[in-house]
PDB file of C-alpha atoms in Angstrom:
ATOM      1  CA  UNK A   1       0.000   0.000   0.000  1.00 69.00           C
ATOM      2  CA  UNK A   2       1.332   3.416  -0.981  1.00 79.00           C
ATOM      3  CA  UNK A   3       1.051   6.637   1.034  1.00 86.00           C
ATOM      4  CA  UNK A   4       1.167   9.805  -1.086  1.00 89.00           C
ATOM      5  CA  UNK A   5       1.659  13.091   0.781  1.00 91.00           C
ATOM      6  CA  UNK A   6       1.166  16.321  -1.135  1.00 90.00           C
ATOM      7  CA  UNK A   7       0.631  19.978  -0.393  1.00 90.00           C
ATOM      8  CA  UNK A   8      -1.963  22.255  -1.958  1.00 86.00           C
ATOM      9  CA  UNK A   9      -0.506  25.742  -2.263  1.00 80.00           C
ATOM     10  CA  UNK A  10       1.970  24.940   0.508  1.00 85.00           C
ATOM     11  CA  UNK A  11       5.247  23.079   0.952  1.00 88.00           C
ATOM     12  CA  UNK A  12       5.302  19.813   2.909  1.00 90.00           C
ATOM     13  CA  UNK A  13       8.475  19.376   5.026  1.00 90.00           C
ATOM     14  CA  UNK A  14      10.244  16.023   4.938  1.00 92.00           C
ATOM     15  CA  UNK A  15       9.830  15.778   8.707  1.00 92.00           C
ATOM     16  CA  UNK A  16       6.046  15.899   8.317  1.00 92.00           C
ATOM     17  CA  UNK A  17       6.120  13.240   5.581  1.00 90.00           C
ATOM     18  CA  UNK A  18       7.968  10.901   7.943  1.00 91.00           C
ATOM     19  CA  UNK A  19       5.488  11.693  10.695  1.00 91.00           C
ATOM     20  CA  UNK A  20       2.592  10.746   8.383  1.00 91.00           C
ATOM     21  CA  UNK A  21       4.188   7.349   7.713  1.00 86.00           C
ATOM     22  CA  UNK A  22       4.551   6.784  11.458  1.00 87.00           C
ATOM     23  CA  UNK A  23       1.075   8.028  12.330  1.00 87.00           C
ATOM     24  CA  UNK A  24      -0.855   6.065   9.706  1.00 85.00           C
ATOM     25  CA  UNK A  25      -0.042   2.569  10.896  1.00 79.00           C
ATOM     26  CA  UNK A  26      -0.403   0.416   7.795  1.00 77.00           C
ATOM     27  CA  UNK A  27      -0.759  -2.887   9.638  1.00 78.00           C
ATOM     28  CA  UNK A  28      -3.659  -1.499  11.704  1.00 81.00           C
ATOM     29  CA  UNK A  29      -5.392  -0.056   8.635  1.00 82.00           C
ATOM     30  CA  UNK A  30      -4.995  -3.280   6.664  1.00 79.00           C
ATOM     31  CA  UNK A  31      -6.522  -5.285   9.528  1.00 81.00           C
ATOM     32  CA  UNK A  32      -9.624  -3.110   9.262  1.00 80.00           C
ATOM     33  CA  UNK A  33      -9.659  -3.077   5.454  1.00 79.00           C
ATOM     34  CA  UNK A  34      -7.561  -5.692   3.664  1.00 75.00           C
ATOM     35  CA  UNK A  35      -8.504  -4.254   0.256  1.00 78.00           C
ATOM     36  CA  UNK A  36      -6.709  -0.926   0.731  1.00 81.00           C
ATOM     37  CA  UNK A  37      -4.759   0.168  -2.351  1.00 83.00           C
ATOM     38  CA  UNK A  38      -3.410   3.594  -1.391  1.00 84.00           C
ATOM     39  CA  UNK A  39      -3.688   6.522   1.003  1.00 87.00           C
ATOM     40  CA  UNK A  40      -3.580  10.144  -0.176  1.00 90.00           C
ATOM     41  CA  UNK A  41      -2.736  12.804   2.407  1.00 92.00           C
ATOM     42  CA  UNK A  42      -3.265  16.401   1.275  1.00 93.00           C
ATOM     43  CA  UNK A  43      -2.064  19.343   3.365  1.00 92.00           C
ATOM     44  CA  UNK A  44      -3.301  22.892   2.810  1.00 91.00           C
ATOM     45  CA  UNK A  45      -2.915  26.154   4.700  1.00 87.00           C
ATOM     46  CA  UNK A  46      -5.291  29.047   5.306  1.00 81.00           C
ATOM     47  CA  UNK A  47      -3.331  32.310   5.433  1.00 75.00           C
ATOM     48  CA  UNK A  48      -6.141  34.398   6.941  1.00 74.00           C
ATOM     49  CA  UNK A  49      -4.898  35.464  10.432  1.00 70.00           C
ATOM     50  CA  UNK A  50      -8.483  35.361  11.719  1.00 74.00           C
ATOM     51  CA  UNK A  51      -8.430  31.593  11.236  1.00 71.00           C
ATOM     52  CA  UNK A  52      -5.113  30.943  12.942  1.00 70.00           C
ATOM     53  CA  UNK A  53      -6.648  28.298  15.216  1.00 76.00           C
ATOM     54  CA  UNK A  54      -7.561  26.181  12.174  1.00 78.00           C
ATOM     55  CA  UNK A  55      -5.086  27.428   9.608  1.00 83.00           C
ATOM     56  CA  UNK A  56      -3.707  23.982   8.737  1.00 89.00           C
ATOM     57  CA  UNK A  57      -5.980  21.424   7.099  1.00 91.00           C
ATOM     58  CA  UNK A  58      -5.262  17.748   6.458  1.00 92.00           C
ATOM     59  CA  UNK A  59      -7.423  15.530   4.255  1.00 93.00           C
ATOM     60  CA  UNK A  60      -6.856  11.759   4.151  1.00 91.00           C
ATOM     61  CA  UNK A  61      -8.417   9.739   1.334  1.00 90.00           C
ATOM     62  CA  UNK A  62      -8.312   5.941   1.435  1.00 87.00           C
ATOM     63  CA  UNK A  63      -8.675   4.151  -1.899  1.00 86.00           C
ATOM     64  CA  UNK A  64      -9.582   0.476  -1.907  1.00 82.00           C
ATOM     65  CA  UNK A  65     -11.540  -2.027  -3.936  1.00 82.00           C
ATOM     66  CA  UNK A  66     -14.536  -0.960  -1.863  1.00 77.00           C
ATOM     67  CA  UNK A  67     -16.002   2.523  -1.201  1.00 80.00           C
ATOM     68  CA  UNK A  68     -13.659   5.506  -0.878  1.00 84.00           C
ATOM     69  CA  UNK A  69     -13.249   6.628   2.739  1.00 87.00           C
ATOM     70  CA  UNK A  70     -12.246  10.200   3.517  1.00 88.00           C
ATOM     71  CA  UNK A  71     -11.494  12.117   6.705  1.00 89.00           C
ATOM     72  CA  UNK A  72     -10.372  15.709   7.153  1.00 90.00           C
ATOM     73  CA  UNK A  73      -9.630  18.088  10.007  1.00 91.00           C
ATOM     74  CA  UNK A  74      -8.270  21.570  10.666  1.00 90.00           C
ATOM     75  CA  UNK A  75      -6.119  22.801  13.557  1.00 89.00           C
ATOM     76  CA  UNK A  76      -3.493  25.363  14.484  1.00 88.00           C
ATOM     77  CA  UNK A  77      -0.667  23.208  13.095  1.00 89.00           C
ATOM     78  CA  UNK A  78      -0.493  20.320  10.588  1.00 90.00           C
ATOM     79  CA  UNK A  79       0.509  17.735  13.209  1.00 92.00           C
ATOM     80  CA  UNK A  80      -2.600  18.386  15.298  1.00 92.00           C
ATOM     81  CA  UNK A  81      -4.765  18.360  12.165  1.00 92.00           C
ATOM     82  CA  UNK A  82      -3.221  15.022  11.155  1.00 92.00           C
ATOM     83  CA  UNK A  83      -4.001  13.534  14.578  1.00 91.00           C
ATOM     84  CA  UNK A  84      -7.660  14.591  14.311  1.00 92.00           C
ATOM     85  CA  UNK A  85      -8.049  13.374  10.732  1.00 91.00           C
ATOM     86  CA  UNK A  86      -6.398  10.032  11.560  1.00 90.00           C
ATOM     87  CA  UNK A  87      -8.823   9.512  14.442  1.00 89.00           C
ATOM     88  CA  UNK A  88     -11.801  10.151  12.159  1.00 90.00           C
ATOM     89  CA  UNK A  89     -10.420   7.801   9.501  1.00 88.00           C
ATOM     90  CA  UNK A  90      -9.895   4.970  11.966  1.00 87.00           C
ATOM     91  CA  UNK A  91     -13.400   5.450  13.377  1.00 87.00           C
ATOM     92  CA  UNK A  92     -14.927   5.178   9.900  1.00 86.00           C
ATOM     93  CA  UNK A  93     -12.790   2.151   9.091  1.00 84.00           C
ATOM     94  CA  UNK A  94     -13.954   0.433  12.284  1.00 85.00           C
ATOM     95  CA  UNK A  95     -17.597   1.138  11.427  1.00 84.00           C
ATOM     96  CA  UNK A  96     -17.132  -0.295   7.959  1.00 79.00           C
ATOM     97  CA  UNK A  97     -15.301  -3.314   9.418  1.00 76.00           C
ATOM     98  CA  UNK A  98     -18.041  -3.936  11.993  1.00 79.00           C
ATOM     99  CA  UNK A  99     -20.720  -3.574   9.328  1.00 74.00           C
ATOM    100  CA  UNK A 100     -19.074  -6.238   7.177  1.00 68.00           C
ATOM    101  CA  UNK A 101     -18.859  -8.697  10.073  1.00 65.00           C
ATOM    102  CA  UNK A 102     -22.240  -8.080  11.707  1.00 62.00           C
ATOM    103  CA  UNK A 103     -24.159  -7.981   8.423  1.00 53.00           C
ATOM    104  CA  UNK A 104     -22.164 -10.528   6.415  1.00 53.00           C
ATOM    105  CA  UNK A 105     -24.049 -11.674   3.342  1.00 49.00           C
ATOM    106  CA  UNK A 106     -26.687  -8.929   3.551  1.00 51.00           C
ATOM    107  CA  UNK A 107     -25.046  -6.557   1.104  1.00 51.00           C
ATOM    108  CA  UNK A 108     -26.231  -3.032   1.947  1.00 57.00           C
ATOM    109  CA  UNK A 109     -27.862  -0.996   4.685  1.00 53.00           C
ATOM    110  CA  UNK A 110     -31.376   0.349   4.415  1.00 54.00           C
ATOM    111  CA  UNK A 111     -31.915   4.086   4.887  1.00 54.00           C
ATOM    112  CA  UNK A 112     -33.507   3.467   8.284  1.00 50.00           C
ATOM    113  CA  UNK A 113     -30.436   1.563   9.522  1.00 52.00           C
ATOM    114  CA  UNK A 114     -27.739   4.039   8.492  1.00 51.00           C
ATOM    115  CA  UNK A 115     -28.181   6.169  11.627  1.00 50.00           C
ATOM    116  CA  UNK A 116     -27.649   3.160  13.898  1.00 51.00           C
ATOM    117  CA  UNK A 117     -24.581   1.807  12.126  1.00 52.00           C
ATOM    118  CA  UNK A 118     -22.856   5.028  10.985  1.00 51.00           C
ATOM    119  CA  UNK A 119     -24.071   7.856  13.242  1.00 45.00           C
ATOM    120  CA  UNK A 120     -21.314  10.356  12.405  1.00 46.00           C
ATOM    121  CA  UNK A 121     -21.920  13.449  10.310  1.00 40.00           C
ATOM    122  CA  UNK A 122     -20.627  13.715   6.918  1.00 46.00           C
ATOM    123  CA  UNK A 123     -17.774  16.829   1.542  1.00 42.00           C
ATOM    124  CA  UNK A 124     -19.615  15.869  -1.618  1.00 42.00           C
ATOM    125  CA  UNK A 125     -17.158  13.858  -3.745  1.00 48.00           C
ATOM    126  CA  UNK A 126     -18.296  16.555  -6.550  1.00 47.00           C
ATOM    127  CA  UNK A 127     -19.240  20.237  -6.661  1.00 49.00           C
ATOM    128  CA  UNK A 128     -21.749  22.053  -8.962  1.00 46.00           C
ATOM    129  CA  UNK A 129     -22.064  25.765  -9.660  1.00 50.00           C
ATOM    130  CA  UNK A 130     -24.721  27.840 -11.409  1.00 47.00           C
ATOM    131  CA  UNK A 131     -23.606  30.270 -14.145  1.00 49.00           C
ATOM    132  CA  UNK A 132     -23.202  33.853 -12.992  1.00 50.00           C
ATOM    133  CA  UNK A 133     -26.201  36.079 -13.637  1.00 47.00           C
ATOM    134  CA  UNK A 134     -26.083  38.531 -16.539  1.00 45.00           C
ATOM    135  CA  UNK A 135     -24.613  41.916 -15.661  1.00 45.00           C
ATOM    136  CA  UNK A 136     -23.902  45.095 -17.612  1.00 43.00           C
ATOM    137  CA  UNK A 137     -21.186  44.792 -20.243  1.00 50.00           C
ATOM    138  CA  UNK A 138     -19.084  47.350 -18.383  1.00 58.00           C
ATOM    139  CA  UNK A 139     -18.364  44.778 -15.668  1.00 59.00           C
ATOM    140  CA  UNK A 140     -15.186  42.804 -16.531  1.00 66.00           C
ATOM    141  CA  UNK A 141     -15.581  39.068 -17.096  1.00 67.00           C
ATOM    142  CA  UNK A 142     -12.912  36.529 -16.166  1.00 66.00           C
ATOM    143  CA  UNK A 143     -12.983  32.914 -17.341  1.00 66.00           C
ATOM    144  CA  UNK A 144     -11.931  30.389 -14.694  1.00 62.00           C
ATOM    145  CA  UNK A 145     -12.099  26.809 -15.891  1.00 62.00           C
ATOM    146  CA  UNK A 146     -15.610  26.168 -17.215  1.00 63.00           C
ATOM    147  CA  UNK A 147     -17.069  29.279 -15.518  1.00 63.00           C
ATOM    148  CA  UNK A 148     -17.221  32.933 -16.487  1.00 64.00           C
ATOM    149  CA  UNK A 149     -16.886  35.120 -13.378  1.00 62.00           C
ATOM    150  CA  UNK A 150     -18.230  38.654 -13.719  1.00 59.00           C
ATOM    151  CA  UNK A 151     -16.834  41.364 -11.491  1.00 58.00           C
ATOM    152  CA  UNK A 152     -15.841  40.053  -8.064  1.00 57.00           C
ATOM    153  CA  UNK A 153     -17.925  36.919  -8.381  1.00 53.00           C
ATOM    154  CA  UNK A 154     -17.234  33.532  -6.792  1.00 55.00           C
ATOM    155  CA  UNK A 155     -13.791  32.137  -7.472  1.00 56.00           C
ATOM    156  CA  UNK A 156     -13.400  28.484  -8.393  1.00 56.00           C
ATOM    157  CA  UNK A 157     -10.527  27.263  -6.232  1.00 56.00           C
ATOM    158  CA  UNK A 158     -11.008  23.550  -6.744  1.00 62.00           C
ATOM    159  CA  UNK A 159     -12.624  21.290  -9.303  1.00 69.00           C
ATOM    160  CA  UNK A 160     -13.024  17.503  -9.175  1.00 72.00           C
ATOM    161  CA  UNK A 161     -14.284  14.916 -11.630  1.00 75.00           C
ATOM    162  CA  UNK A 162     -15.367  11.504 -10.352  1.00 73.00           C
ATOM    163  CA  UNK A 163     -16.437   8.342 -12.119  1.00 76.00           C
ATOM    164  CA  UNK A 164     -18.811   5.946 -10.415  1.00 77.00           C
ATOM    165  CA  UNK A 165     -21.199   3.137 -11.234  1.00 84.00           C
ATOM    166  CA  UNK A 166     -24.949   3.690 -10.696  1.00 90.00           C
ATOM    167  CA  UNK A 167     -26.090   2.743  -7.180  1.00 90.00           C
ATOM    168  CA  UNK A 168     -29.183   2.464  -5.013  1.00 90.00           C
ATOM    169  CA  UNK A 169     -30.286   5.128  -2.544  1.00 87.00           C
ATOM    170  CA  UNK A 170     -29.246   2.898   0.394  1.00 87.00           C
ATOM    171  CA  UNK A 171     -25.719   2.532  -0.987  1.00 88.00           C
ATOM    172  CA  UNK A 172     -25.472   6.305  -1.620  1.00 86.00           C
ATOM    173  CA  UNK A 173     -26.412   6.981   2.027  1.00 85.00           C
ATOM    174  CA  UNK A 174     -23.796   4.501   3.205  1.00 85.00           C
ATOM    175  CA  UNK A 175     -21.034   5.936   1.008  1.00 85.00           C
ATOM    176  CA  UNK A 176     -21.947   9.507   2.016  1.00 84.00           C
ATOM    177  CA  UNK A 177     -21.211   8.584   5.615  1.00 81.00           C
ATOM    178  CA  UNK A 178     -17.921   6.911   4.695  1.00 83.00           C
ATOM    179  CA  UNK A 179     -16.533  10.019   2.949  1.00 79.00           C
ATOM    180  CA  UNK A 180     -17.694  12.262   5.810  1.00 78.00           C
ATOM    181  CA  UNK A 181     -19.925  14.617   3.825  1.00 80.00           C
ATOM    182  CA  UNK A 182     -23.379  16.134   4.334  1.00 83.00           C
ATOM    183  CA  UNK A 183     -24.483  15.253   0.825  1.00 84.00           C
ATOM    184  CA  UNK A 184     -23.532  12.807  -1.914  1.00 86.00           C
ATOM    185  CA  UNK A 185     -23.911  12.991  -5.697  1.00 89.00           C
ATOM    186  CA  UNK A 186     -24.738   9.726  -7.480  1.00 89.00           C
ATOM    187  CA  UNK A 187     -26.614   8.178 -10.410  1.00 90.00           C
ATOM    188  CA  UNK A 188     -29.708   6.287  -9.266  1.00 90.00           C
ATOM    189  CA  UNK A 189     -29.532   2.693 -10.543  1.00 90.00           C
ATOM    190  CA  UNK A 190     -33.339   2.459 -10.774  1.00 88.00           C
ATOM    191  CA  UNK A 191     -34.217   5.780 -12.445  1.00 86.00           C
ATOM    192  CA  UNK A 192     -30.816   6.444 -14.136  1.00 87.00           C
ATOM    193  CA  UNK A 193     -31.179  10.064 -12.986  1.00 87.00           C
ATOM    194  CA  UNK A 194     -28.403  12.225 -11.496  1.00 89.00           C
ATOM    195  CA  UNK A 195     -29.368  12.494  -7.819  1.00 90.00           C
ATOM    196  CA  UNK A 196     -28.184  14.005  -4.533  1.00 90.00           C
ATOM    197  CA  UNK A 197     -28.824  12.544  -1.097  1.00 88.00           C
ATOM    198  CA  UNK A 198     -28.298  14.946   1.816  1.00 87.00           C
ATOM    199  CA  UNK A 199     -28.580  15.200   5.595  1.00 81.00           C
ATOM    200  CA  UNK A 200     -31.457  17.351   6.840  1.00 79.00           C
ATOM    201  CA  UNK A 201     -32.064  17.376  10.608  1.00 72.00           C
ATOM    202  CA  UNK A 202     -30.874  14.876  13.233  1.00 65.00           C
ATOM    203  CA  UNK A 203     -30.877  11.549  11.357  1.00 67.00           C
ATOM    204  CA  UNK A 204     -33.330  12.560   8.628  1.00 80.00           C
ATOM    205  CA  UNK A 205     -32.222  12.435   4.988  1.00 82.00           C
ATOM    206  CA  UNK A 206     -33.505  13.947   1.760  1.00 85.00           C
ATOM    207  CA  UNK A 207     -32.923  13.102  -1.880  1.00 88.00           C
ATOM    208  CA  UNK A 208     -33.098  15.252  -5.019  1.00 88.00           C
ATOM    209  CA  UNK A 209     -33.463  13.714  -8.487  1.00 86.00           C
ATOM    210  CA  UNK A 210     -32.530  15.823 -11.513  1.00 85.00           C
ATOM    211  CA  UNK A 211     -34.722  15.308 -14.582  1.00 81.00           C
ATOM    212  CA  UNK A 212     -33.861  16.943 -17.897  1.00 76.00           C
ATOM    213  CA  UNK A 213     -36.669  18.957 -19.484  1.00 72.00           C
ATOM    214  CA  UNK A 214     -35.771  20.053 -23.038  1.00 68.00           C
ATOM    215  CA  UNK A 215     -38.711  22.487 -23.001  1.00 67.00           C
ATOM    216  CA  UNK A 216     -37.611  24.292 -19.846  1.00 60.00           C
ATOM    217  CA  UNK A 217     -36.360  27.839 -20.336  1.00 56.00           C
ATOM    218  CA  UNK A 218     -32.754  28.761 -19.691  1.00 52.00           C
ATOM    219  CA  UNK A 219     -33.863  30.976 -16.776  1.00 51.00           C
ATOM    220  CA  UNK A 220     -35.545  28.147 -14.835  1.00 50.00           C
ATOM    221  CA  UNK A 221     -34.761  27.891 -11.148  1.00 54.00           C
ATOM    222  CA  UNK A 222     -32.988  24.550 -11.533  1.00 54.00           C
ATOM    223  CA  UNK A 223     -31.769  22.447  -8.619  1.00 55.00           C
ATOM    224  CA  UNK A 224     -29.324  24.913  -7.128  1.00 56.00           C
ATOM    225  CA  UNK A 225     -31.433  25.960  -4.148  1.00 54.00           C
ATOM    226  CA  UNK A 226     -30.839  25.137  -0.498  1.00 54.00           C
ATOM    227  CA  UNK A 227     -30.726  21.438   0.328  1.00 57.00           C
ATOM    228  CA  UNK A 228     -32.333  21.755   3.715  1.00 53.00           C
ATOM    229  CA  UNK A 229     -35.922  22.213   2.490  1.00 54.00           C
TER     230      UNK A 229
END
């Protein structure tokens, strides 16, 4: 199993790389998930002095022949952030391990059982953005990736593309918990529609299905509203 440590807009000291190898105990991880292929550790830094207490962020992504498991944390220094993220990762690995052994042969969890087996809260493994609204031509327009930003509009600082097989709603709920996000984008295996499952209140969940309407106008509201409704 490989461990890849990289920095996003920051340098990663060799001392920290060695610490990562010591902290992420491979034998312990492989006991919980024998199908692990690699671990990606990404370090980033927030330079805003108002966020000094959580300026360093560490994100650990575990790739295996099963679902991707992700854990992230922020703290005042990268070592503390790594400790927190490692704890979250191990907790999610243990939950997945226990689920495999207590529910052997039963495949997947139902939506009603997710809260009992994986009670932790959950980042989307993909982001979507609506085009900027039309503004007077005098406002400068900047193209950033696939978006055109007018004036001081939102800046795209990160873009991800994921490939995944269609899945059921139960499996989407389960994988949302494993990556530690509040919502999860997937293709419904029954309807073949792009869909989003999201956490509402307590242990309630919601799901949004996106259906293409070729007759809808370009100014339609779309699915970009708040998820909590």
